[in-house]
Amino acid sequence: NAGVTQTPKFRVLKTGQSMTLLCAQDMNHEYMYWYRQDPGMGLRLIHYSVGEGTTAKGEVPDGYNVSRLKKQNFLLGLESAAPSQTSVYFCASSYGGPRAEYFGPGTRLTVT
Amino acid sequence: GDSVTQMEGPVTLSEEAFLTINCTYTATGYPSLFWYVQYPGEGLQLLLKATKADDKGSNKGFEATYRKETTSFHLEKGSVQVSDSAVYFCALRVTGNQFYFGTGTSLTVIP
């Protein structure tokens, strides 16, 4: 079991460039999440998915899009990166309900 | 709305000292409560959890008791080690899809 994996681990973008972050889980979890972590602000939910083919907005969805075409994968897209999107991005998955989430190792993104 | 407030850091302790990191919550309904730990350069790992009032979660010498009357879930450890240096996050989930995380408390343990 690899758990939750994220690709890439690091990335530097220029303002206006686009990119996609990939999250994969092999635990057959229904729920998947994308968070961003910024100093002093904890984790903030960007988007989440409660099953294959579904997506929903979290607390800070603007500037991001997501897709869940396969149950094991959850993609986070930045169409036109901005310096305010410099952050560490974490993917997580769970069985849903009041149960723990399992986190990936994170992607550190810098937008210059 | 639902939220978590945890003690601001950073916290610096000597090895073998007693640790308390305070966490209080606001929630509609009956939340499950969690503590996560994040070591440098890594993702969050579940440390312990409690799913109903008066439950005590414990792991690796850490404990936290779900106190409904004080809406608290304070993290404690009797004797910290250098290897416990990390950032600790309190979190809650009510019935629904979202976790609410505290802002994190950085702990440094010095030999």
PDB file of C-alpha atoms in Angstrom:
ATOM      1  CA  ASN A   1       0.000   0.000   0.000  1.00  0.00           C
ATOM      2  CA  ALA A   2       1.515   3.279  -1.112  1.00  0.00           C
ATOM      3  CA  GLY A   3      -1.228   5.255   0.653  1.00  0.00           C
ATOM      4  CA  VAL A   4      -1.645   8.752  -0.768  1.00  0.00           C
ATOM      5  CA  THR A   5       0.958   9.957  -3.250  1.00  0.00           C
ATOM      6  CA  GLN A   6       1.377  13.367  -4.850  1.00  0.00           C
ATOM      7  CA  THR A   7       3.176  14.466  -7.987  1.00  0.00           C
ATOM      8  CA  PRO A   8       5.275  16.595  -8.261  1.00  0.00           C
ATOM      9  CA  LYS A   9       6.976  17.272  -4.915  1.00  0.00           C
ATOM     10  CA  PHE A  10       8.237  20.718  -5.902  1.00  0.00           C
ATOM     11  CA  ARG A  11       7.424  23.148  -8.680  1.00  0.00           C
ATOM     12  CA  VAL A  12       8.262  26.715  -9.590  1.00  0.00           C
ATOM     13  CA  LEU A  13       5.906  28.535 -11.954  1.00  0.00           C
ATOM     14  CA  LYS A  14       5.885  31.985 -13.482  1.00  0.00           C
ATOM     15  CA  THR A  15       2.797  34.137 -13.112  1.00  0.00           C
ATOM     16  CA  GLY A  16       0.222  33.168 -15.712  1.00  0.00           C
ATOM     17  CA  GLN A  17       1.522  29.647 -16.301  1.00  0.00           C
ATOM     18  CA  SER A  18      -0.691  26.625 -15.770  1.00  0.00           C
ATOM     19  CA  MET A  19      -0.078  23.283 -14.142  1.00  0.00           C
ATOM     20  CA  THR A  20      -1.802  20.211 -12.766  1.00  0.00           C
ATOM     21  CA  LEU A  21      -1.067  18.495  -9.470  1.00  0.00           C
ATOM     22  CA  LEU A  22      -1.827  14.794  -9.322  1.00  0.00           C
ATOM     23  CA  CYS A  23      -3.017  12.918  -6.254  1.00  0.00           C
ATOM     24  CA  ALA A  24      -3.397   9.158  -6.199  1.00  0.00           C
ATOM     25  CA  GLN A  25      -4.615   6.793  -3.472  1.00  0.00           C
ATOM     26  CA  ASP A  26      -4.711   3.017  -3.389  1.00  0.00           C
ATOM     27  CA  MET A  27      -6.996   2.560  -0.371  1.00  0.00           C
ATOM     28  CA  ASN A  28     -10.273   2.558  -2.322  1.00  0.00           C
ATOM     29  CA  HIS A  29     -11.384   5.702  -0.487  1.00  0.00           C
ATOM     30  CA  GLU A  30     -14.491   7.456  -1.722  1.00  0.00           C
ATOM     31  CA  TYR A  31     -13.563  10.906  -0.454  1.00  0.00           C
ATOM     32  CA  MET A  32     -10.614  12.960  -1.644  1.00  0.00           C
ATOM     33  CA  TYR A  33      -9.546  16.493  -0.748  1.00  0.00           C
ATOM     34  CA  TRP A  34      -7.148  19.213  -1.740  1.00  0.00           C
ATOM     35  CA  TYR A  35      -5.844  21.593   0.937  1.00  0.00           C
ATOM     36  CA  ARG A  36      -3.379  24.421   0.940  1.00  0.00           C
ATOM     37  CA  GLN A  37      -1.199  25.148   3.934  1.00  0.00           C
ATOM     38  CA  ASP A  38       0.069  28.638   4.605  1.00  0.00           C
ATOM     39  CA  PRO A  39       2.009  29.916   7.630  1.00  0.00           C
ATOM     40  CA  GLY A  40      -0.277  30.849  10.521  1.00  0.00           C
ATOM     41  CA  MET A  41      -3.409  29.718   8.704  1.00  0.00           C
ATOM     42  CA  GLY A  42      -3.455  25.977   9.189  1.00  0.00           C
ATOM     43  CA  LEU A  43      -4.976  23.945   6.380  1.00  0.00           C
ATOM     44  CA  ARG A  44      -7.691  25.360   4.184  1.00  0.00           C
ATOM     45  CA  LEU A  45      -9.854  23.187   1.993  1.00  0.00           C
ATOM     46  CA  ILE A  46      -9.762  24.077  -1.701  1.00  0.00           C
ATOM     47  CA  HIS A  47     -12.000  21.428  -3.306  1.00  0.00           C
ATOM     48  CA  TYR A  48     -13.130  17.954  -2.447  1.00  0.00           C
ATOM     49  CA  SER A  49     -14.825  14.959  -4.010  1.00  0.00           C
ATOM     50  CA  VAL A  50     -17.228  12.465  -2.481  1.00  0.00           C
ATOM     51  CA  GLY A  51     -16.862   9.937  -5.269  1.00  0.00           C
ATOM     52  CA  GLU A  52     -15.772   9.295  -8.834  1.00  0.00           C
ATOM     53  CA  GLY A  53     -17.130  11.965 -11.161  1.00  0.00           C
ATOM     54  CA  THR A  54     -18.071  14.386  -8.353  1.00  0.00           C
ATOM     55  CA  THR A  55     -16.398  17.566  -7.144  1.00  0.00           C
ATOM     56  CA  ALA A  56     -17.373  20.324  -4.722  1.00  0.00           C
ATOM     57  CA  LYS A  57     -15.979  23.642  -3.582  1.00  0.00           C
ATOM     58  CA  GLY A  58     -14.299  24.051  -0.259  1.00  0.00           C
ATOM     59  CA  GLU A  59     -13.299  27.151   1.641  1.00  0.00           C
ATOM     60  CA  VAL A  60     -10.883  28.696  -0.903  1.00  0.00           C
ATOM     61  CA  PRO A  61     -11.767  27.390  -4.399  1.00  0.00           C
ATOM     62  CA  ASP A  62     -11.060  30.495  -6.511  1.00  0.00           C
ATOM     63  CA  GLY A  63      -8.288  30.091  -9.072  1.00  0.00           C
ATOM     64  CA  TYR A  64      -8.373  26.285  -8.920  1.00  0.00           C
ATOM     65  CA  ASN A  65     -10.199  23.545 -10.756  1.00  0.00           C
ATOM     66  CA  VAL A  66     -10.377  19.838  -9.999  1.00  0.00           C
ATOM     67  CA  SER A  67     -11.382  16.608 -11.657  1.00  0.00           C
ATOM     68  CA  ARG A  68     -12.072  13.090 -10.386  1.00  0.00           C
ATOM     69  CA  LEU A  69     -12.337  10.975 -13.500  1.00  0.00           C
ATOM     70  CA  LYS A  70     -11.110   7.851 -11.718  1.00  0.00           C
ATOM     71  CA  LYS A  71     -11.807   6.914  -8.130  1.00  0.00           C
ATOM     72  CA  GLN A  72      -8.139   6.668  -7.241  1.00  0.00           C
ATOM     73  CA  ASN A  73      -7.053   9.999  -8.741  1.00  0.00           C
ATOM     74  CA  PHE A  74      -7.882  13.598  -7.877  1.00  0.00           C
ATOM     75  CA  LEU A  75      -6.330  16.344 -10.002  1.00  0.00           C
ATOM     76  CA  LEU A  76      -5.890  19.969  -8.988  1.00  0.00           C
ATOM     77  CA  GLY A  77      -5.405  22.476 -11.786  1.00  0.00           C
ATOM     78  CA  LEU A  78      -4.156  26.036 -11.797  1.00  0.00           C
ATOM     79  CA  GLU A  79      -5.107  27.666 -15.097  1.00  0.00           C
ATOM     80  CA  SER A  80      -3.245  30.942 -14.598  1.00  0.00           C
ATOM     81  CA  ALA A  81      -0.943  30.870 -11.604  1.00  0.00           C
ATOM     82  CA  ALA A  82      -0.629  33.891  -9.318  1.00  0.00           C
ATOM     83  CA  PRO A  83       1.941  34.641  -6.587  1.00  0.00           C
ATOM     84  CA  SER A  84      -0.871  34.316  -4.009  1.00  0.00           C
ATOM     85  CA  GLN A  85      -1.006  30.627  -4.897  1.00  0.00           C
ATOM     86  CA  THR A  86       2.487  30.067  -3.552  1.00  0.00           C
ATOM     87  CA  SER A  87       1.838  27.458  -0.892  1.00  0.00           C
ATOM     88  CA  VAL A  88       2.216  23.852   0.121  1.00  0.00           C
ATOM     89  CA  TYR A  89      -0.583  21.714  -1.266  1.00  0.00           C
ATOM     90  CA  PHE A  90      -1.764  18.571   0.451  1.00  0.00           C
ATOM     91  CA  CYS A  91      -4.039  15.907  -0.882  1.00  0.00           C
ATOM     92  CA  ALA A  92      -5.987  13.673   1.477  1.00  0.00           C
ATOM     93  CA  SER A  93      -8.443  10.815   1.238  1.00  0.00           C
ATOM     94  CA  SER A  94     -10.847   9.042   3.545  1.00  0.00           C
ATOM     95  CA  TYR A  95     -13.736   6.613   3.718  1.00  0.00           C
ATOM     96  CA  GLY A  96     -15.965   9.549   4.623  1.00  0.00           C
ATOM     97  CA  GLY A  97     -18.093  10.245   7.632  1.00  0.00           C
ATOM     98  CA  PRO A  98     -16.449  11.051  10.960  1.00  0.00           C
ATOM     99  CA  ARG A  99     -13.249   9.197  10.108  1.00  0.00           C
ATOM    100  CA  ALA A 100      -9.646  10.251   9.787  1.00  0.00           C
ATOM    101  CA  GLU A 101      -8.142  11.522   6.627  1.00  0.00           C
ATOM    102  CA  TYR A 102      -4.905  10.169   5.209  1.00  0.00           C
ATOM    103  CA  PHE A 103      -2.556  12.770   3.837  1.00  0.00           C
ATOM    104  CA  GLY A 104      -0.046  12.802   1.034  1.00  0.00           C
ATOM    105  CA  PRO A 105       3.474  14.213   1.516  1.00  0.00           C
ATOM    106  CA  GLY A 106       2.669  17.572  -0.060  1.00  0.00           C
ATOM    107  CA  THR A 107       3.663  19.633  -3.098  1.00  0.00           C
ATOM    108  CA  ARG A 108       5.575  22.842  -2.554  1.00  0.00           C
ATOM    109  CA  LEU A 109       4.591  25.336  -5.238  1.00  0.00           C
ATOM    110  CA  THR A 110       6.260  28.699  -5.766  1.00  0.00           C
ATOM    111  CA  VAL A 111       4.808  31.219  -8.202  1.00  0.00           C
ATOM    112  CA  THR A 112       7.145  34.063  -9.136  1.00  0.00           C
TER     113      THR A 112
ATOM    114  CA  GLY B   1     -20.052  27.634  12.177  1.00  0.00           C
ATOM    115  CA  ASP B   2     -17.729  24.793  13.077  1.00  0.00           C
ATOM    116  CA  SER B   3     -14.216  25.762  14.095  1.00  0.00           C
ATOM    117  CA  VAL B   4     -11.180  24.774  16.097  1.00  0.00           C
ATOM    118  CA  THR B   5      -9.001  27.047  18.224  1.00  0.00           C
ATOM    119  CA  GLN B   6      -5.679  25.803  19.431  1.00  0.00           C
ATOM    120  CA  MET B   7      -2.921  27.234  21.510  1.00  0.00           C
ATOM    121  CA  GLU B   8      -0.530  29.423  19.610  1.00  0.00           C
ATOM    122  CA  GLY B   9       3.084  28.510  19.564  1.00  0.00           C
ATOM    123  CA  PRO B  10       5.848  28.126  19.270  1.00  0.00           C
ATOM    124  CA  VAL B  11       6.327  25.949  22.323  1.00  0.00           C
ATOM    125  CA  THR B  12       9.840  25.079  23.490  1.00  0.00           C
ATOM    126  CA  LEU B  13      10.378  22.442  26.163  1.00  0.00           C
ATOM    127  CA  SER B  14      13.281  20.576  27.652  1.00  0.00           C
ATOM    128  CA  GLU B  15      13.450  16.828  27.186  1.00  0.00           C
ATOM    129  CA  GLU B  16      11.312  14.914  29.730  1.00  0.00           C
ATOM    130  CA  ALA B  17       9.095  17.946  30.426  1.00  0.00           C
ATOM    131  CA  PHE B  18       5.305  17.700  30.527  1.00  0.00           C
ATOM    132  CA  LEU B  19       3.444  18.860  27.427  1.00  0.00           C
ATOM    133  CA  THR B  20      -0.028  20.343  27.100  1.00  0.00           C
ATOM    134  CA  ILE B  21      -1.354  21.826  23.873  1.00  0.00           C
ATOM    135  CA  ASN B  22      -4.816  23.292  24.309  1.00  0.00           C
ATOM    136  CA  CYS B  23      -7.571  22.791  21.775  1.00  0.00           C
ATOM    137  CA  THR B  24     -11.163  23.968  22.002  1.00  0.00           C
ATOM    138  CA  TYR B  25     -13.862  23.620  19.425  1.00  0.00           C
ATOM    139  CA  THR B  26     -17.195  24.987  18.284  1.00  0.00           C
ATOM    140  CA  ALA B  27     -19.458  22.583  16.475  1.00  0.00           C
ATOM    141  CA  THR B  28     -23.071  21.944  15.678  1.00  0.00           C
ATOM    142  CA  GLY B  29     -23.887  18.317  16.263  1.00  0.00           C
ATOM    143  CA  TYR B  30     -21.508  15.737  17.656  1.00  0.00           C
ATOM    144  CA  PRO B  31     -18.033  16.000  16.169  1.00  0.00           C
ATOM    145  CA  SER B  32     -15.221  13.509  16.070  1.00  0.00           C
ATOM    146  CA  LEU B  33     -11.953  15.026  17.224  1.00  0.00           C
ATOM    147  CA  PHE B  34      -8.425  14.380  16.003  1.00  0.00           C
ATOM    148  CA  TRP B  35      -4.830  15.329  16.608  1.00  0.00           C
ATOM    149  CA  TYR B  36      -2.464  15.255  13.657  1.00  0.00           C
ATOM    150  CA  VAL B  37       1.314  15.644  13.722  1.00  0.00           C
ATOM    151  CA  GLN B  38       3.461  17.072  10.934  1.00  0.00           C
ATOM    152  CA  TYR B  39       7.193  16.444  10.959  1.00  0.00           C
ATOM    153  CA  PRO B  40       9.418  18.787   8.931  1.00  0.00           C
ATOM    154  CA  GLY B  41       8.974  18.353   5.192  1.00  0.00           C
ATOM    155  CA  GLU B  42       6.244  15.732   5.559  1.00  0.00           C
ATOM    156  CA  GLY B  43       2.484  15.496   5.349  1.00  0.00           C
ATOM    157  CA  LEU B  44       0.122  15.242   8.285  1.00  0.00           C
ATOM    158  CA  GLN B  45      -0.090  11.961  10.163  1.00  0.00           C
ATOM    159  CA  LEU B  46      -2.964  10.965  12.387  1.00  0.00           C
ATOM    160  CA  LEU B  47      -1.741  10.892  15.997  1.00  0.00           C
ATOM    161  CA  LEU B  48      -4.936  10.037  17.871  1.00  0.00           C
ATOM    162  CA  LYS B  49      -8.678  10.475  17.749  1.00  0.00           C
ATOM    163  CA  ALA B  50     -11.863  10.344  19.817  1.00  0.00           C
ATOM    164  CA  THR B  51     -15.312   9.923  18.388  1.00  0.00           C
ATOM    165  CA  LYS B  52     -17.604  10.635  21.348  1.00  0.00           C
ATOM    166  CA  ALA B  53     -17.703  12.486  24.634  1.00  0.00           C
ATOM    167  CA  ASP B  54     -15.412  11.174  27.389  1.00  0.00           C
ATOM    168  CA  ASP B  55     -13.445   9.039  24.945  1.00  0.00           C
ATOM    169  CA  LYS B  56      -9.689   9.156  25.436  1.00  0.00           C
ATOM    170  CA  GLY B  57      -7.454   8.837  22.413  1.00  0.00           C
ATOM    171  CA  SER B  58      -3.871   7.752  22.971  1.00  0.00           C
ATOM    172  CA  ASN B  59      -0.811   6.920  20.897  1.00  0.00           C
ATOM    173  CA  LYS B  60       2.978   7.051  21.371  1.00  0.00           C
ATOM    174  CA  GLY B  61       2.575   8.392  24.912  1.00  0.00           C
ATOM    175  CA  PHE B  62       0.248  11.212  23.824  1.00  0.00           C
ATOM    176  CA  GLU B  63      -3.282  11.427  25.191  1.00  0.00           C
ATOM    177  CA  ALA B  64      -6.331  13.611  24.689  1.00  0.00           C
ATOM    178  CA  THR B  65      -9.779  13.356  26.254  1.00  0.00           C
ATOM    179  CA  TYR B  66     -12.937  14.529  24.510  1.00  0.00           C
ATOM    180  CA  ARG B  67     -14.629  16.874  26.994  1.00  0.00           C
ATOM    181  CA  LYS B  68     -18.057  17.915  25.814  1.00  0.00           C
ATOM    182  CA  GLU B  69     -18.760  20.096  28.848  1.00  0.00           C
ATOM    183  CA  THR B  70     -15.735  22.291  28.143  1.00  0.00           C
ATOM    184  CA  THR B  71     -15.686  21.651  24.355  1.00  0.00           C
ATOM    185  CA  SER B  72     -12.025  20.758  24.607  1.00  0.00           C
ATOM    186  CA  PHE B  73      -9.581  18.127  23.370  1.00  0.00           C
ATOM    187  CA  HIS B  74      -6.242  19.059  24.928  1.00  0.00           C
ATOM    188  CA  LEU B  75      -3.165  17.095  23.914  1.00  0.00           C
ATOM    189  CA  GLU B  76      -0.854  15.893  26.710  1.00  0.00           C
ATOM    190  CA  LYS B  77       2.321  13.912  27.063  1.00  0.00           C
ATOM    191  CA  GLY B  78       4.048  13.196  30.341  1.00  0.00           C
ATOM    192  CA  SER B  79       7.651  13.237  29.134  1.00  0.00           C
ATOM    193  CA  VAL B  80       8.539  14.682  25.738  1.00  0.00           C
ATOM    194  CA  GLN B  81      11.505  13.615  23.640  1.00  0.00           C
ATOM    195  CA  VAL B  82      13.555  15.469  21.044  1.00  0.00           C
ATOM    196  CA  SER B  83      11.886  13.295  18.404  1.00  0.00           C
ATOM    197  CA  ASP B  84       8.496  14.815  19.331  1.00  0.00           C
ATOM    198  CA  SER B  85       9.548  18.123  17.790  1.00  0.00           C
ATOM    199  CA  ALA B  86       6.913  18.794  15.131  1.00  0.00           C
ATOM    200  CA  VAL B  87       3.807  20.830  14.412  1.00  0.00           C
ATOM    201  CA  TYR B  88       0.597  19.549  16.001  1.00  0.00           C
ATOM    202  CA  PHE B  89      -2.861  20.175  14.546  1.00  0.00           C
ATOM    203  CA  CYS B  90      -6.179  19.737  16.268  1.00  0.00           C
ATOM    204  CA  ALA B  91      -9.088  18.948  13.931  1.00  0.00           C
ATOM    205  CA  LEU B  92     -12.768  18.138  14.022  1.00  0.00           C
ATOM    206  CA  ARG B  93     -15.310  16.615  11.730  1.00  0.00           C
ATOM    207  CA  VAL B  94     -19.045  16.736  12.202  1.00  0.00           C
ATOM    208  CA  THR B  95     -21.297  14.611  10.038  1.00  0.00           C
ATOM    209  CA  GLY B  96     -20.389  15.898   6.633  1.00  0.00           C
ATOM    210  CA  ASN B  97     -17.485  16.104   4.305  1.00  0.00           C
ATOM    211  CA  GLN B  98     -15.138  18.612   5.774  1.00  0.00           C
ATOM    212  CA  PHE B  99     -12.447  18.597   8.392  1.00  0.00           C
ATOM    213  CA  TYR B 100     -11.814  21.813  10.290  1.00  0.00           C
ATOM    214  CA  PHE B 101      -8.198  22.260  11.337  1.00  0.00           C
ATOM    215  CA  GLY B 102      -6.626  24.509  13.912  1.00  0.00           C
ATOM    216  CA  THR B 103      -3.729  26.700  12.850  1.00  0.00           C
ATOM    217  CA  GLY B 104      -1.128  24.339  14.285  1.00  0.00           C
ATOM    218  CA  THR B 105       1.226  24.525  17.277  1.00  0.00           C
ATOM    219  CA  SER B 106       4.940  24.174  16.703  1.00  0.00           C
ATOM    220  CA  LEU B 107       6.770  22.191  19.382  1.00  0.00           C
ATOM    221  CA  THR B 108      10.546  22.157  19.797  1.00  0.00           C
ATOM    222  CA  VAL B 109      12.091  19.854  22.391  1.00  0.00           C
ATOM    223  CA  ILE B 110      15.661  20.622  23.384  1.00  0.00           C
ATOM    224  CA  PRO B 111      18.038  18.084  24.934  1.00  0.00           C
TER     225      PRO B 111
END
